[in-house]
């Protein structure tokens, strides 16, 4: 597997890089690499990201390019910080 570049939120081919909906937050990256597993960390504080659990997608990226992470939204957490991770 070729090392993945750091994820780019938005970029070429992405019209809406981040969307907040009633039930989820969608974050779209434009440079997913085939064979790498993407995921995210989420915390109500910026400092909390350091120790936050990594939530991975179910499978590695099957194609290169645009990939959207749909993150469930919790109404008890009106403000959150997100970090995209790549394995």
XYZ file of N, CA, C and O in Angstrom:
348
model
N 0.853 -1.189 0.000
C 0.000 0.000 0.000
C 0.889 1.239 0.000
O 1.828 1.335 0.780
N 0.555 2.162 -0.857
C 1.288 3.428 -0.967
C 0.884 4.331 0.199
O -0.299 4.417 0.532
N 1.822 5.005 0.857
C 1.449 5.927 1.943
C 0.443 6.973 1.458
O 0.530 7.462 0.339
N -0.509 7.286 2.308
C -1.544 8.271 1.969
C -1.089 9.669 2.332
O -0.418 9.877 3.337
N -1.447 10.628 1.483
C -1.218 12.027 1.815
C -2.186 12.433 2.919
O -3.241 11.816 3.083
N -1.888 13.498 3.667
C -2.849 13.986 4.647
C -4.171 14.318 3.950
O -4.173 14.823 2.831
N -5.306 13.986 4.588
C -6.596 14.240 3.945
C -6.845 15.731 3.710
O -6.523 16.564 4.550
N -7.414 16.044 2.544
C -7.770 17.415 2.188
C -9.285 17.527 2.267
O -10.001 16.861 1.509
N -9.779 18.334 3.197
C -11.221 18.554 3.312
C -11.609 19.558 2.240
O -11.073 20.651 2.175
N -12.539 19.153 1.385
C -12.900 19.987 0.239
C -11.931 19.711 -0.889
O -11.451 18.603 -1.054
N -11.656 20.705 -1.693
C -10.722 20.534 -2.799
C -11.437 20.206 -4.094
O -12.659 20.298 -4.203
N -10.657 19.776 -5.064
C -11.175 19.516 -6.398
C -12.240 18.420 -6.385
O -12.049 17.364 -5.802
N -13.371 18.698 -7.017
C -14.460 17.735 -7.121
C -15.409 17.714 -5.940
O -16.321 16.901 -5.883
N -15.207 18.609 -4.966
C -16.062 18.640 -3.779
C -16.777 19.985 -3.715
O -16.144 21.018 -3.532
N -18.104 19.956 -3.884
C -18.891 21.193 -3.831
C -19.164 21.642 -2.402
O -19.152 22.823 -2.098
N -19.462 20.684 -1.515
C -19.787 20.997 -0.120
C -18.847 20.182 0.775
O -19.088 19.001 1.013
N -17.757 20.797 1.277
C -16.786 20.033 2.064
C -17.292 19.576 3.426
O -16.879 18.545 3.929
N -18.213 20.337 4.015
C -18.750 19.975 5.332
C -20.198 20.403 5.408
O -20.534 21.530 5.051
N -21.049 19.488 5.868
C -22.472 19.794 5.995
C -22.973 19.312 7.353
O -22.649 18.204 7.779
N -23.730 20.158 8.021
C -24.337 19.801 9.301
C -25.825 19.607 9.052
O -26.532 20.549 8.686
N -26.291 18.377 9.214
C -27.688 18.034 9.006
C -28.332 17.714 10.350
O -27.668 17.732 11.385
N -29.604 17.417 10.355
C -30.298 17.175 11.621
C -29.770 15.946 12.349
O -29.784 15.897 13.581
N -29.305 14.933 11.621
C -28.875 13.691 12.249
C -27.401 13.345 12.065
O -26.923 12.349 12.593
N -26.674 14.155 11.274
C -25.268 13.824 11.032
C -24.478 15.043 10.581
O -25.030 16.058 10.171
N -23.161 14.878 10.673
C -22.211 15.838 10.110
C -21.488 15.082 9.004
O -20.987 13.976 9.223
N -21.480 15.641 7.799
C -20.786 15.008 6.673
C -19.538 15.813 6.339
O -19.623 17.017 6.108
N -18.396 15.135 6.345
C -17.126 15.768 5.997
C -16.587 15.040 4.770
O -16.437 13.811 4.783
N -16.313 15.795 3.709
C -15.878 15.194 2.450
C -14.436 15.587 2.143
O -14.092 16.763 2.166
N -13.633 14.559 1.884
C -12.246 14.794 1.495
C -12.110 14.501 -0.003
O -12.892 13.735 -0.567
N -11.127 15.126 -0.635
C -10.991 15.006 -2.088
C -9.843 14.104 -2.524
O -9.692 13.848 -3.707
N -9.052 13.605 -1.587
C -7.858 12.850 -1.983
C -7.723 11.503 -1.281
O -6.631 11.095 -0.899
N -8.838 10.780 -1.137
C -8.772 9.451 -0.523
C -7.855 8.552 -1.352
O -7.806 8.656 -2.574
N -7.131 7.684 -0.681
C -6.205 6.761 -1.344
C -6.735 5.337 -1.233
O -7.154 4.901 -0.159
N -6.717 4.627 -2.346
C -7.191 3.241 -2.384
C -6.450 2.402 -1.349
O -5.235 2.499 -1.204
N -7.217 1.574 -0.626
C -6.620 0.638 0.321
C -6.384 1.174 1.713
O -6.057 0.421 2.625
N -6.564 2.473 1.911
C -6.384 3.046 3.247
C -7.743 3.167 3.942
O -8.755 3.421 3.302
N -7.720 2.962 5.245
C -8.943 3.072 6.030
C -9.007 4.462 6.649
O -8.048 4.911 7.281
N -10.127 5.118 6.458
C -10.331 6.477 6.960
C -11.262 6.432 8.171
O -12.067 5.518 8.332
N -11.134 7.430 9.001
C -11.982 7.525 10.175
C -11.873 8.913 10.761
O -11.378 9.841 10.121
N -12.334 9.045 11.995
C -12.336 10.359 12.628
C -12.253 10.231 14.140
O -12.521 9.174 14.718
N -11.849 11.321 14.752
C -11.938 11.515 16.191
C -12.905 12.681 16.398
O -12.963 13.591 15.567
N -13.625 12.659 17.509
C -14.599 13.714 17.794
C -14.528 14.040 19.280
O -14.419 13.147 20.121
N -14.570 15.339 19.592
C -14.531 15.773 20.986
C -15.250 17.114 21.123
O -15.283 17.900 20.178
N -15.778 17.367 22.299
C -16.427 18.656 22.557
C -15.402 19.742 22.866
O -15.744 20.913 22.895
N -14.135 19.330 23.075
C -13.067 20.318 23.280
C -11.909 19.992 22.337
O -11.681 18.828 21.992
N -11.182 20.999 21.939
C -10.032 20.792 21.065
C -8.984 19.919 21.750
O -8.422 19.004 21.145
N -8.758 20.156 23.028
C -7.773 19.380 23.780
C -8.175 17.911 23.870
O -7.327 17.027 23.930
N -9.471 17.647 23.902
C -9.973 16.284 24.031
C -9.696 15.403 22.828
O -9.751 14.169 22.930
N -9.382 15.996 21.670
C -9.084 15.185 20.483
C -7.870 14.287 20.695
O -7.794 13.199 20.129
N -6.932 14.724 21.516
C -5.713 13.942 21.740
C -6.026 12.552 22.282
O -5.359 11.572 21.921
N -7.031 12.435 23.131
C -7.370 11.159 23.761
C -8.660 10.545 23.230
O -9.096 9.507 23.719
N -9.265 11.159 22.234
C -10.556 10.674 21.718
C -10.372 9.347 20.976
O -9.340 9.075 20.369
N -11.414 8.535 21.035
C -11.432 7.256 20.336
C -11.465 7.481 18.817
O -12.147 8.379 18.335
N -10.744 6.646 18.081
C -10.782 6.700 16.620
C -11.936 5.819 16.144
O -12.003 4.637 16.483
N -12.847 6.398 15.387
C -13.963 5.667 14.793
C -13.624 5.486 13.317
O -13.518 6.459 12.574
N -13.432 4.241 12.889
C -13.021 3.970 11.506
C -14.225 3.591 10.648
O -15.201 3.025 11.145
N -14.110 3.886 9.349
C -15.105 3.391 8.395
C -14.995 1.873 8.355
O -13.971 1.294 8.724
N -16.054 1.217 7.880
C -16.097 -0.246 7.889
C -15.076 -0.913 6.982
O -14.686 -2.053 7.221
N -14.666 -0.221 5.910
C -13.764 -0.836 4.936
C -12.797 0.206 4.385
O -13.093 1.397 4.397
N -11.666 -0.260 3.881
C -10.731 0.677 3.234
C -11.365 1.330 2.005
O -12.316 0.787 1.423
N -10.826 2.448 1.603
C -11.313 3.145 0.408
C -11.144 2.240 -0.806
O -10.064 1.707 -1.048
N -12.223 2.061 -1.561
C -12.202 1.199 -2.738
C -11.753 1.953 -3.984
O -11.294 1.340 -4.951
N -11.899 3.277 -3.959
C -11.494 4.102 -5.097
C -10.725 5.309 -4.589
O -10.859 5.714 -3.439
N -9.942 5.879 -5.471
C -9.200 7.092 -5.128
C -10.084 8.296 -5.399
O -10.946 8.269 -6.267
N -9.875 9.356 -4.624
C -10.603 10.603 -4.869
C -11.530 10.976 -3.744
O -11.157 10.932 -2.570
N -12.756 11.320 -4.089
C -13.715 11.869 -3.130
C -14.255 10.782 -2.202
O -14.642 9.697 -2.644
N -14.258 11.084 -0.902
C -14.782 10.175 0.122
C -15.488 11.013 1.178
O -14.933 11.993 1.669
N -16.711 10.622 1.537
C -17.466 11.350 2.554
C -17.579 10.510 3.814
O -17.943 9.332 3.757
N -17.264 11.135 4.939
C -17.449 10.511 6.243
C -18.735 11.080 6.839
O -18.847 12.294 7.032
N -19.707 10.212 7.108
C -20.950 10.621 7.746
C -20.847 10.292 9.223
O -20.746 9.125 9.606
N -20.847 11.326 10.039
C -20.629 11.193 11.477
C -21.953 11.457 12.193
O -22.544 12.532 12.026
N -22.441 10.487 12.977
C -23.707 10.702 13.687
C -23.630 11.945 14.574
O -22.614 12.208 15.215
N -24.724 12.699 14.586
C -24.778 13.937 15.365
C -25.528 13.685 16.666
O -26.572 13.034 16.672
N -24.994 14.202 17.754
C -25.600 14.074 19.070
C -26.095 15.458 19.496
O -25.284 16.371 19.679
N -27.398 15.607 19.667
C -27.948 16.918 20.005
C -27.489 17.412 21.377
O -27.560 18.604 21.666
N -26.976 16.510 22.220
C -26.455 16.909 23.527
C -25.063 17.543 23.411
O -24.544 18.071 24.375
N -24.472 17.450 22.214
C -23.151 18.028 21.957
C -23.274 19.039 20.814
O -22.965 18.738 19.670
N -23.743 20.255 21.105
C -23.999 21.214 20.023
C -22.743 21.709 19.307
O -22.815 22.130 18.159
N -21.594 21.630 19.954
C -20.341 22.061 19.337
C -19.311 20.949 19.492
O -19.101 20.461 20.600
N -18.694 20.546 18.381
C -17.678 19.497 18.436
C -16.511 19.841 17.523
O -16.640 20.622 16.583
N -15.374 19.233 17.826
C -14.180 19.321 17.000
C -13.958 17.943 16.400
O -14.208 16.922 17.045
N -13.481 17.913 15.149
C -13.268 16.654 14.446
C -11.847 16.591 13.914
O -11.300 17.600 13.490
N -11.274 15.392 13.913
C -9.973 15.151 13.325
C -10.101 13.936 12.423
O -10.549 12.873 12.856
N -9.741 14.073 11.144
C -9.783 12.971 10.209
C -8.483 12.179 10.350
O -7.398 12.755 10.427
N -8.604 10.851 10.393
C -7.426 9.981 10.540
C -7.376 8.998 9.377
O -8.387 8.633 8.799
N -6.150 8.557 9.041
C -5.929 7.635 7.934
C -4.971 6.551 8.382
O -3.924 6.835 8.952
N -5.325 5.307 8.126
C -4.439 4.162 8.391
C -4.002 3.570 7.075
O -4.715 3.517 6.128
